[in-house]
PDB file of C-alpha atoms in Angstrom:
ATOM      1  CA  MET Z 102     -51.667  -6.381 -25.282  1.00 55.00           C
ATOM      2  CA  ASN Z 103     -48.569  -8.314 -24.347  1.00 87.00           C
ATOM      3  CA  LYS Z 104     -44.917  -7.402 -23.854  1.00 90.00           C
ATOM      4  CA  PRO Z 105     -42.984 -10.629 -24.499  1.00 93.00           C
ATOM      5  CA  PHE Z 106     -39.580  -8.981 -24.085  1.00 95.00           C
ATOM      6  CA  MET Z 107     -40.322  -7.182 -20.811  1.00 95.00           C
ATOM      7  CA  LYS Z 108     -38.516  -9.600 -18.467  1.00 95.00           C
ATOM      8  CA  ILE Z 109     -35.496  -9.624 -20.769  1.00 97.00           C
ATOM      9  CA  GLY Z 110     -35.532  -5.836 -20.613  1.00 97.00           C
ATOM     10  CA  PHE Z 111     -34.793  -5.938 -16.882  1.00 97.00           C
ATOM     11  CA  LEU Z 112     -31.846  -8.212 -17.628  1.00 97.00           C
ATOM     12  CA  GLY Z 113     -30.817  -5.648 -20.212  1.00 97.00           C
ATOM     13  CA  LEU Z 114     -30.836  -2.938 -17.551  1.00 98.00           C
ATOM     14  CA  LEU Z 115     -28.330  -5.006 -15.584  1.00 98.00           C
ATOM     15  CA  VAL Z 116     -26.217  -5.229 -18.737  1.00 98.00           C
ATOM     16  CA  ALA Z 117     -26.342  -1.446 -19.125  1.00 97.00           C
ATOM     17  CA  GLY Z 118     -25.528  -0.852 -15.459  1.00 97.00           C
ATOM     18  CA  MET Z 119     -22.603  -3.272 -15.521  1.00 97.00           C
ATOM     19  CA  SER Z 120     -21.344  -1.679 -18.731  1.00 97.00           C
ATOM     20  CA  ILE Z 121     -21.283   1.743 -17.097  1.00 97.00           C
ATOM     21  CA  GLY Z 122     -19.539   0.259 -14.063  1.00 97.00           C
ATOM     22  CA  LEU Z 123     -16.822  -1.305 -16.218  1.00 97.00           C
ATOM     23  CA  MET Z 124     -16.275   1.999 -18.008  1.00 96.00           C
ATOM     24  CA  MET Z 125     -15.452   3.495 -14.622  1.00 96.00           C
ATOM     25  CA  VAL Z 126     -13.059   0.645 -13.746  1.00 97.00           C
ATOM     26  CA  PHE Z 127     -11.101   0.185 -16.968  1.00 97.00           C
ATOM     27  CA  PRO Z 128      -8.373   2.765 -17.699  1.00 95.00           C
ATOM     28  CA  SER Z 129      -9.727   5.747 -19.625  1.00 93.00           C
ATOM     29  CA  LYS Z 130      -6.314   6.680 -21.014  1.00 93.00           C
ATOM     30  CA  ALA Z 131      -3.163   4.870 -22.088  1.00 93.00           C
ATOM     31  CA  PRO Z 132       0.394   6.069 -22.767  1.00 91.00           C
ATOM     32  CA  TRP Z 133       0.053   4.858 -26.352  1.00 94.00           C
ATOM     33  CA  MET Z 134      -2.531   3.217 -28.585  1.00 96.00           C
ATOM     34  CA  MET Z 135      -2.506   1.929 -32.123  1.00 96.00           C
ATOM     35  CA  GLU Z 136      -3.580   4.390 -34.790  1.00 96.00           C
ATOM     36  CA  GLY Z 137      -7.349   4.862 -34.813  1.00 96.00           C
ATOM     37  CA  PHE Z 138      -7.917   3.549 -31.273  1.00 97.00           C
ATOM     38  CA  ALA Z 139      -9.217   5.685 -28.412  1.00 96.00           C
ATOM     39  CA  THR Z 140     -10.294   3.125 -25.797  1.00 97.00           C
ATOM     40  CA  PRO Z 141      -7.491   1.323 -23.892  1.00 97.00           C
ATOM     41  CA  ILE Z 142      -9.369  -1.931 -23.293  1.00 97.00           C
ATOM     42  CA  ILE Z 143     -10.395  -2.186 -26.953  1.00 98.00           C
ATOM     43  CA  ALA Z 144      -6.820  -1.453 -27.994  1.00 98.00           C
ATOM     44  CA  PHE Z 145      -5.611  -4.165 -25.588  1.00 98.00           C
ATOM     45  CA  GLU Z 146      -8.013  -6.704 -27.086  1.00 98.00           C
ATOM     46  CA  PHE Z 147      -6.736  -6.011 -30.597  1.00 98.00           C
ATOM     47  CA  VAL Z 148      -2.975  -5.823 -29.984  1.00 97.00           C
ATOM     48  CA  LYS Z 149      -0.917  -7.902 -32.401  1.00 95.00           C
ATOM     49  CA  SER Z 150       2.592  -7.941 -30.949  1.00 93.00           C
ATOM     50  CA  GLN Z 151       4.558  -7.857 -27.716  1.00 91.00           C
ATOM     51  CA  THR Z 152       5.931  -4.466 -28.730  1.00 91.00           C
ATOM     52  CA  GLU Z 153       2.401  -3.080 -28.943  1.00 95.00           C
ATOM     53  CA  VAL Z 154       1.592  -4.490 -25.515  1.00 93.00           C
ATOM     54  CA  TYR Z 155       4.591  -2.798 -23.913  1.00 90.00           C
ATOM     55  CA  LYS Z 156       3.919   0.512 -25.660  1.00 92.00           C
ATOM     56  CA  LEU Z 157       0.246   0.379 -24.660  1.00 94.00           C
ATOM     57  CA  PHE Z 158       1.255   0.118 -21.000  1.00 92.00           C
ATOM     58  CA  GLY Z 159       3.968   2.757 -21.375  1.00 88.00           C
ATOM     59  CA  LEU Z 160       6.897   0.357 -21.123  1.00 83.00           C
ATOM     60  CA  HIS Z 161      10.150   0.457 -23.034  1.00 70.00           C
ATOM     61  CA  ASP Z 162      11.968  -2.068 -20.855  1.00 57.00           C
ATOM     62  CA  ALA Z 163       9.885  -4.812 -19.280  1.00 53.00           C
ATOM     63  CA  LEU Z 164      12.066  -5.161 -16.188  1.00 55.00           C
ATOM     64  CA  ASP Z 165      13.119  -1.613 -15.345  1.00 54.00           C
ATOM     65  CA  GLN Z 166       9.857   0.235 -15.919  1.00 64.00           C
ATOM     66  CA  LEU Z 167       7.188  -2.214 -14.812  1.00 68.00           C
ATOM     67  CA  SER Z 168       6.454  -0.202 -11.665  1.00 69.00           C
ATOM     68  CA  MET Z 169       5.438   2.735 -13.857  1.00 65.00           C
ATOM     69  CA  ALA Z 170       2.700   0.655 -15.488  1.00 82.00           C
ATOM     70  CA  GLN Z 171       1.568  -1.215 -12.378  1.00 87.00           C
ATOM     71  CA  SER Z 172      -1.446   1.041 -11.792  1.00 87.00           C
ATOM     72  CA  MET Z 173      -2.717   0.509 -15.333  1.00 92.00           C
ATOM     73  CA  ILE Z 174      -2.058  -3.231 -15.130  1.00 93.00           C
ATOM     74  CA  SER Z 175      -4.007  -3.460 -11.855  1.00 94.00           C
ATOM     75  CA  THR Z 176      -7.036  -1.554 -13.172  1.00 95.00           C
ATOM     76  CA  MET Z 177      -6.980  -3.508 -16.435  1.00 97.00           C
ATOM     77  CA  ASP Z 178      -6.886  -6.793 -14.497  1.00 97.00           C
ATOM     78  CA  LEU Z 179      -9.702  -5.699 -12.192  1.00 97.00           C
ATOM     79  CA  GLY Z 180     -11.834  -4.747 -15.175  1.00 97.00           C
ATOM     80  CA  ASN Z 181     -11.188  -8.049 -16.902  1.00 97.00           C
ATOM     81  CA  LYS Z 182     -12.072  -9.998 -13.760  1.00 97.00           C
ATOM     82  CA  LEU Z 183     -15.340  -8.091 -13.317  1.00 98.00           C
ATOM     83  CA  ASP Z 184     -15.970  -8.625 -17.010  1.00 98.00           C
ATOM     84  CA  TYR Z 185     -16.797 -12.267 -16.268  1.00 98.00           C
ATOM     85  CA  ILE Z 186     -20.021 -11.029 -14.666  1.00 98.00           C
ATOM     86  CA  TYR Z 187     -20.708  -8.735 -17.600  1.00 98.00           C
ATOM     87  CA  MET Z 188     -20.211 -11.435 -20.220  1.00 98.00           C
ATOM     88  CA  VAL Z 189     -22.708 -13.715 -18.473  1.00 98.00           C
ATOM     89  CA  LEU Z 190     -25.249 -10.889 -18.400  1.00 98.00           C
ATOM     90  CA  TYR Z 191     -24.970  -9.731 -22.001  1.00 98.00           C
ATOM     91  CA  SER Z 192     -24.713 -13.228 -23.475  1.00 98.00           C
ATOM     92  CA  SER Z 193     -27.804 -14.237 -21.471  1.00 98.00           C
ATOM     93  CA  PHE Z 194     -29.583 -11.164 -22.823  1.00 98.00           C
ATOM     94  CA  LEU Z 195     -28.767 -12.197 -26.403  1.00 98.00           C
ATOM     95  CA  PHE Z 196     -29.728 -15.806 -25.629  1.00 98.00           C
ATOM     96  CA  PHE Z 197     -33.196 -14.986 -24.320  1.00 98.00           C
ATOM     97  CA  PHE Z 198     -33.865 -12.158 -26.778  1.00 98.00           C
ATOM     98  CA  SER Z 199     -33.188 -14.476 -29.726  1.00 98.00           C
ATOM     99  CA  GLY Z 200     -35.344 -17.132 -28.105  1.00 97.00           C
ATOM    100  CA  VAL Z 201     -38.323 -14.792 -27.796  1.00 96.00           C
ATOM    101  CA  CYS Z 202     -37.881 -13.765 -31.436  1.00 97.00           C
ATOM    102  CA  ALA Z 203     -38.083 -17.448 -32.374  1.00 96.00           C
ATOM    103  CA  LYS Z 204     -41.158 -18.073 -30.226  1.00 95.00           C
ATOM    104  CA  THR Z 205     -43.144 -15.006 -31.292  1.00 92.00           C
ATOM    105  CA  THR Z 206     -42.468 -15.562 -35.000  1.00 93.00           C
ATOM    106  CA  ARG Z 207     -42.513 -19.368 -34.791  1.00 93.00           C
ATOM    107  CA  GLN Z 208     -39.322 -19.390 -36.829  1.00 94.00           C
ATOM    108  CA  LYS Z 209     -36.633 -21.668 -35.408  1.00 95.00           C
ATOM    109  CA  TYR Z 210     -34.038 -19.768 -37.437  1.00 95.00           C
ATOM    110  CA  TYR Z 211     -33.731 -17.191 -34.657  1.00 97.00           C
ATOM    111  CA  TYR Z 212     -32.623 -19.851 -32.172  1.00 97.00           C
ATOM    112  CA  THR Z 213     -29.299 -19.622 -34.022  1.00 97.00           C
ATOM    113  CA  GLY Z 214     -28.752 -16.374 -32.119  1.00 97.00           C
ATOM    114  CA  SER Z 215     -29.236 -18.232 -28.828  1.00 98.00           C
ATOM    115  CA  VAL Z 216     -26.710 -20.887 -29.803  1.00 98.00           C
ATOM    116  CA  LEU Z 217     -24.222 -18.228 -30.867  1.00 98.00           C
ATOM    117  CA  SER Z 218     -24.582 -16.437 -27.529  1.00 98.00           C
ATOM    118  CA  ILE Z 219     -23.185 -19.539 -25.813  1.00 98.00           C
ATOM    119  CA  VAL Z 220     -20.207 -19.525 -28.195  1.00 98.00           C
ATOM    120  CA  ILE Z 221     -19.725 -15.817 -27.515  1.00 98.00           C
ATOM    121  CA  LEU Z 222     -19.690 -16.405 -23.759  1.00 98.00           C
ATOM    122  CA  PHE Z 223     -17.003 -19.074 -24.098  1.00 98.00           C
ATOM    123  CA  ALA Z 224     -14.914 -16.902 -26.442  1.00 98.00           C
ATOM    124  CA  ASP Z 225     -15.160 -13.864 -24.168  1.00 98.00           C
ATOM    125  CA  ALA Z 226     -14.132 -15.943 -21.142  1.00 98.00           C
ATOM    126  CA  MET Z 227     -11.133 -17.329 -23.020  1.00 98.00           C
ATOM    127  CA  GLU Z 228     -10.256 -13.864 -24.303  1.00 98.00           C
ATOM    128  CA  ASN Z 229      -9.996 -12.663 -20.706  1.00 98.00           C
ATOM    129  CA  VAL Z 230      -7.809 -15.639 -19.833  1.00 98.00           C
ATOM    130  CA  GLN Z 231      -5.365 -14.439 -22.497  1.00 98.00           C
ATOM    131  CA  LEU Z 232      -5.523 -10.799 -21.376  1.00 98.00           C
ATOM    132  CA  LEU Z 233      -4.873 -11.738 -17.748  1.00 97.00           C
ATOM    133  CA  GLY Z 234      -2.103 -14.073 -18.879  1.00 97.00           C
ATOM    134  CA  ILE Z 235      -0.388 -11.280 -20.787  1.00 96.00           C
ATOM    135  CA  THR Z 236      -0.376  -8.895 -17.830  1.00 94.00           C
ATOM    136  CA  ALA Z 237       0.841 -11.697 -15.545  1.00 93.00           C
ATOM    137  CA  LYS Z 238       3.791 -12.309 -17.879  1.00 90.00           C
ATOM    138  CA  MET Z 239       4.593  -8.643 -18.488  1.00 83.00           C
ATOM    139  CA  THR Z 240       8.099  -9.033 -17.063  1.00 75.00           C
ATOM    140  CA  ARG Z 241       8.864 -11.882 -19.447  1.00 75.00           C
ATOM    141  CA  LEU Z 242       8.919 -12.244 -23.201  1.00 73.00           C
ATOM    142  CA  ASP Z 243       6.921 -15.443 -23.346  1.00 84.00           C
ATOM    143  CA  PHE Z 244       3.322 -14.388 -23.899  1.00 92.00           C
ATOM    144  CA  GLY Z 245       3.363 -15.103 -27.635  1.00 91.00           C
ATOM    145  CA  ASN Z 246       0.861 -17.935 -27.208  1.00 94.00           C
ATOM    146  CA  GLU Z 247      -1.521 -15.630 -25.362  1.00 96.00           C
ATOM    147  CA  LEU Z 248      -1.303 -13.088 -28.201  1.00 96.00           C
ATOM    148  CA  PHE Z 249      -2.019 -15.800 -30.773  1.00 96.00           C
ATOM    149  CA  PHE Z 250      -5.138 -17.077 -29.001  1.00 98.00           C
ATOM    150  CA  LEU Z 251      -6.206 -13.546 -28.032  1.00 98.00           C
ATOM    151  CA  HIS Z 252      -6.622 -12.666 -31.707  1.00 97.00           C
ATOM    152  CA  TRP Z 253      -8.965 -15.577 -32.378  1.00 98.00           C
ATOM    153  CA  PHE Z 254     -11.032 -15.441 -29.196  1.00 98.00           C
ATOM    154  CA  THR Z 255     -11.434 -11.661 -29.525  1.00 98.00           C
ATOM    155  CA  TRP Z 256     -12.757 -11.967 -33.044  1.00 98.00           C
ATOM    156  CA  ILE Z 257     -15.013 -14.901 -32.221  1.00 98.00           C
ATOM    157  CA  LYS Z 258     -16.524 -12.694 -29.519  1.00 98.00           C
ATOM    158  CA  TRP Z 259     -16.925  -9.485 -31.524  1.00 98.00           C
ATOM    159  CA  GLY Z 260     -17.793 -11.291 -34.738  1.00 98.00           C
ATOM    160  CA  GLY Z 261     -20.270 -13.481 -32.879  1.00 98.00           C
ATOM    161  CA  ILE Z 262     -22.067 -10.514 -31.323  1.00 98.00           C
ATOM    162  CA  THR Z 263     -22.439  -8.697 -34.642  1.00 98.00           C
ATOM    163  CA  LEU Z 264     -23.474 -11.965 -36.305  1.00 98.00           C
ATOM    164  CA  VAL Z 265     -26.324 -12.297 -33.782  1.00 98.00           C
ATOM    165  CA  PHE Z 266     -27.428  -8.787 -34.762  1.00 98.00           C
ATOM    166  CA  PHE Z 267     -27.222  -9.808 -38.416  1.00 98.00           C
ATOM    167  CA  ILE Z 268     -29.341 -12.909 -37.740  1.00 98.00           C
ATOM    168  CA  LEU Z 269     -31.999 -10.741 -36.058  1.00 98.00           C
ATOM    169  CA  THR Z 270     -32.026  -8.204 -38.915  1.00 97.00           C
ATOM    170  CA  PRO Z 271     -34.988  -9.823 -40.784  1.00 96.00           C
ATOM    171  CA  TYR Z 272     -36.976  -9.780 -37.553  1.00 96.00           C
ATOM    172  CA  PHE Z 273     -36.380  -6.070 -36.985  1.00 96.00           C
ATOM    173  CA  PHE Z 274     -37.027  -5.108 -40.612  1.00 94.00           C
ATOM    174  CA  LYS Z 275     -40.597  -6.404 -40.251  1.00 92.00           C
ATOM    175  CA  GLY Z 276     -41.342  -3.909 -37.491  1.00 91.00           C
ATOM    176  CA  ARG Z 277     -42.078  -0.212 -37.462  1.00 92.00           C
ATOM    177  CA  ILE Z 278     -39.683   2.719 -37.782  1.00 95.00           C
ATOM    178  CA  TYR Z 279     -37.774   2.155 -34.529  1.00 96.00           C
ATOM    179  CA  SER Z 280     -37.440  -1.534 -35.272  1.00 96.00           C
ATOM    180  CA  LYS Z 281     -36.216  -0.810 -38.801  1.00 97.00           C
ATOM    181  CA  LEU Z 282     -33.612   1.566 -37.375  1.00 97.00           C
ATOM    182  CA  MET Z 283     -32.403  -1.308 -35.194  1.00 97.00           C
ATOM    183  CA  ALA Z 284     -32.127  -3.476 -38.300  1.00 97.00           C
ATOM    184  CA  VAL Z 285     -29.944  -0.835 -39.945  1.00 97.00           C
ATOM    185  CA  ALA Z 286     -27.781  -0.467 -36.819  1.00 97.00           C
ATOM    186  CA  GLY Z 287     -27.384  -4.228 -36.465  1.00 97.00           C
ATOM    187  CA  LEU Z 288     -26.520  -4.708 -40.118  1.00 97.00           C
ATOM    188  CA  SER Z 289     -24.048  -1.801 -39.930  1.00 97.00           C
ATOM    189  CA  SER Z 290     -22.297  -3.329 -36.913  1.00 98.00           C
ATOM    190  CA  PHE Z 291     -21.869  -6.609 -38.807  1.00 98.00           C
ATOM    191  CA  ILE Z 292     -20.443  -4.879 -41.893  1.00 98.00           C
ATOM    192  CA  LEU Z 293     -18.103  -2.852 -39.682  1.00 98.00           C
ATOM    193  CA  SER Z 294     -16.875  -6.035 -37.982  1.00 98.00           C
ATOM    194  CA  VAL Z 295     -15.969  -7.534 -41.362  1.00 98.00           C
ATOM    195  CA  LEU Z 296     -14.152  -4.368 -42.425  1.00 98.00           C
ATOM    196  CA  ALA Z 297     -12.373  -4.069 -39.059  1.00 98.00           C
ATOM    197  CA  TYR Z 298     -11.231  -7.683 -39.330  1.00 97.00           C
ATOM    198  CA  LEU Z 299      -9.773  -6.976 -42.753  1.00 97.00           C
ATOM    199  CA  HIS Z 300      -8.158  -3.700 -41.658  1.00 96.00           C
ATOM    200  CA  ARG Z 301      -7.498  -2.957 -37.984  1.00 97.00           C
ATOM    201  CA  SER Z 302      -8.115   0.771 -37.582  1.00 97.00           C
ATOM    202  CA  VAL Z 303     -10.604   3.299 -36.272  1.00 97.00           C
ATOM    203  CA  LEU Z 304     -13.188   0.883 -37.694  1.00 98.00           C
ATOM    204  CA  ASN Z 305     -12.663  -1.273 -34.580  1.00 98.00           C
ATOM    205  CA  GLU Z 306     -13.695   1.629 -32.360  1.00 98.00           C
ATOM    206  CA  ILE Z 307     -16.684   2.491 -34.560  1.00 98.00           C
ATOM    207  CA  MET Z 308     -17.716  -1.160 -34.497  1.00 98.00           C
ATOM    208  CA  GLY Z 309     -17.625  -1.029 -30.692  1.00 97.00           C
ATOM    209  CA  ILE Z 310     -19.828   2.088 -30.700  1.00 97.00           C
ATOM    210  CA  PHE Z 311     -22.392   0.447 -32.965  1.00 98.00           C
ATOM    211  CA  VAL Z 312     -22.446  -2.687 -30.820  1.00 98.00           C
ATOM    212  CA  ALA Z 313     -23.082  -0.566 -27.712  1.00 97.00           C
ATOM    213  CA  LEU Z 314     -25.767   1.392 -29.571  1.00 97.00           C
ATOM    214  CA  MET Z 315     -27.440  -1.819 -30.658  1.00 98.00           C
ATOM    215  CA  PHE Z 316     -27.573  -3.141 -27.093  1.00 98.00           C
ATOM    216  CA  VAL Z 317     -29.141   0.116 -25.885  1.00 98.00           C
ATOM    217  CA  MET Z 318     -31.725   0.044 -28.666  1.00 98.00           C
ATOM    218  CA  MET Z 319     -32.561  -3.605 -27.927  1.00 98.00           C
ATOM    219  CA  ILE Z 320     -33.021  -2.849 -24.223  1.00 98.00           C
ATOM    220  CA  VAL Z 321     -35.407   0.014 -25.029  1.00 97.00           C
ATOM    221  CA  TYR Z 322     -37.198  -2.240 -27.503  1.00 97.00           C
ATOM    222  CA  CYS Z 323     -37.836  -4.778 -24.737  1.00 97.00           C
ATOM    223  CA  PHE Z 324     -39.980  -2.219 -22.908  1.00 96.00           C
ATOM    224  CA  ILE Z 325     -41.814  -0.589 -25.815  1.00 94.00           C
ATOM    225  CA  TYR Z 326     -42.609  -3.614 -27.986  1.00 92.00           C
ATOM    226  CA  LYS Z 327     -46.174  -4.909 -27.727  1.00 86.00           C
ATOM    227  CA  THR Z 328     -48.186  -7.624 -29.414  1.00 80.00           C
ATOM    228  CA  LYS Z 329     -51.888  -8.217 -29.711  1.00 67.00           C
ATOM    229  CA  VAL Z 330     -53.889 -11.277 -30.701  1.00 56.00           C
ATOM    230  CA  ASP Z 331     -56.266 -11.287 -33.675  1.00 51.00           C
ATOM    231  CA  HIS Z 332     -59.435 -13.359 -33.989  1.00 46.00           C
ATOM    232  CA  ASP Z 333     -57.474 -16.369 -35.224  1.00 48.00           C
ATOM    233  CA  HIS Z 334     -55.211 -16.153 -32.156  1.00 43.00           C
ATOM    234  CA  ASP Z 335     -52.183 -15.311 -34.264  1.00 45.00           C
ATOM    235  CA  LEU Z 336     -49.745 -12.714 -32.974  1.00 44.00           C
ATOM    236  CA  VAL Z 337     -49.871  -9.308 -34.622  1.00 43.00           C
ATOM    237  CA  TYR Z 338     -46.770  -7.188 -34.085  1.00 44.00           C
ATOM    238  CA  LYS Z 339     -46.976  -3.618 -32.890  1.00 43.00           C
TER     239      LYS Z 339
END
């Protein structure tokens, strides 16, 4: 018996731990969020206008009321700075997980997930540059460029993550019940990302939930998946 994903599972535990830590750092509430949103950081990532930014932070006048939003700005900035650690962890998890899928199946197709994880890391890093730039320019009305690039980097990140899940779907469908459930969850997250891109709404939040669920299921999979070798020395999946 062999557990080819075991080492990646420990990396996954770091991803889970860091995720919980960030949940405790990022603001849990906001003065206002777009319709359908319930998580401040997700709402921040998907804002479309300067007006939405100010309303999200509870501002009506950028100069006179900035002190009222300073606490939220500080916690949002801290979360986004710590997020650089998180993005390295989760993108590495996707990178190595996809690589093991390619090695165990001998199908180079799954290396596409590894390549995408590098793109995701870059997009997430650039997304945070825009988010930090917006909060730094909160007293001015000149963060239009940050909003423009935020839209694209945010969607490259989220779309890239769900696309990795989509790429791994054939791999999971070949497994047993738990693995097939992962295939359904991964495929659902990808479909939700397409729908959320077409219509910003509660679908963005549901997409986020499915992405988190998929990561949890993949981490568990790393510890429960086993292989054995038949008489011809070919891997048989358990």
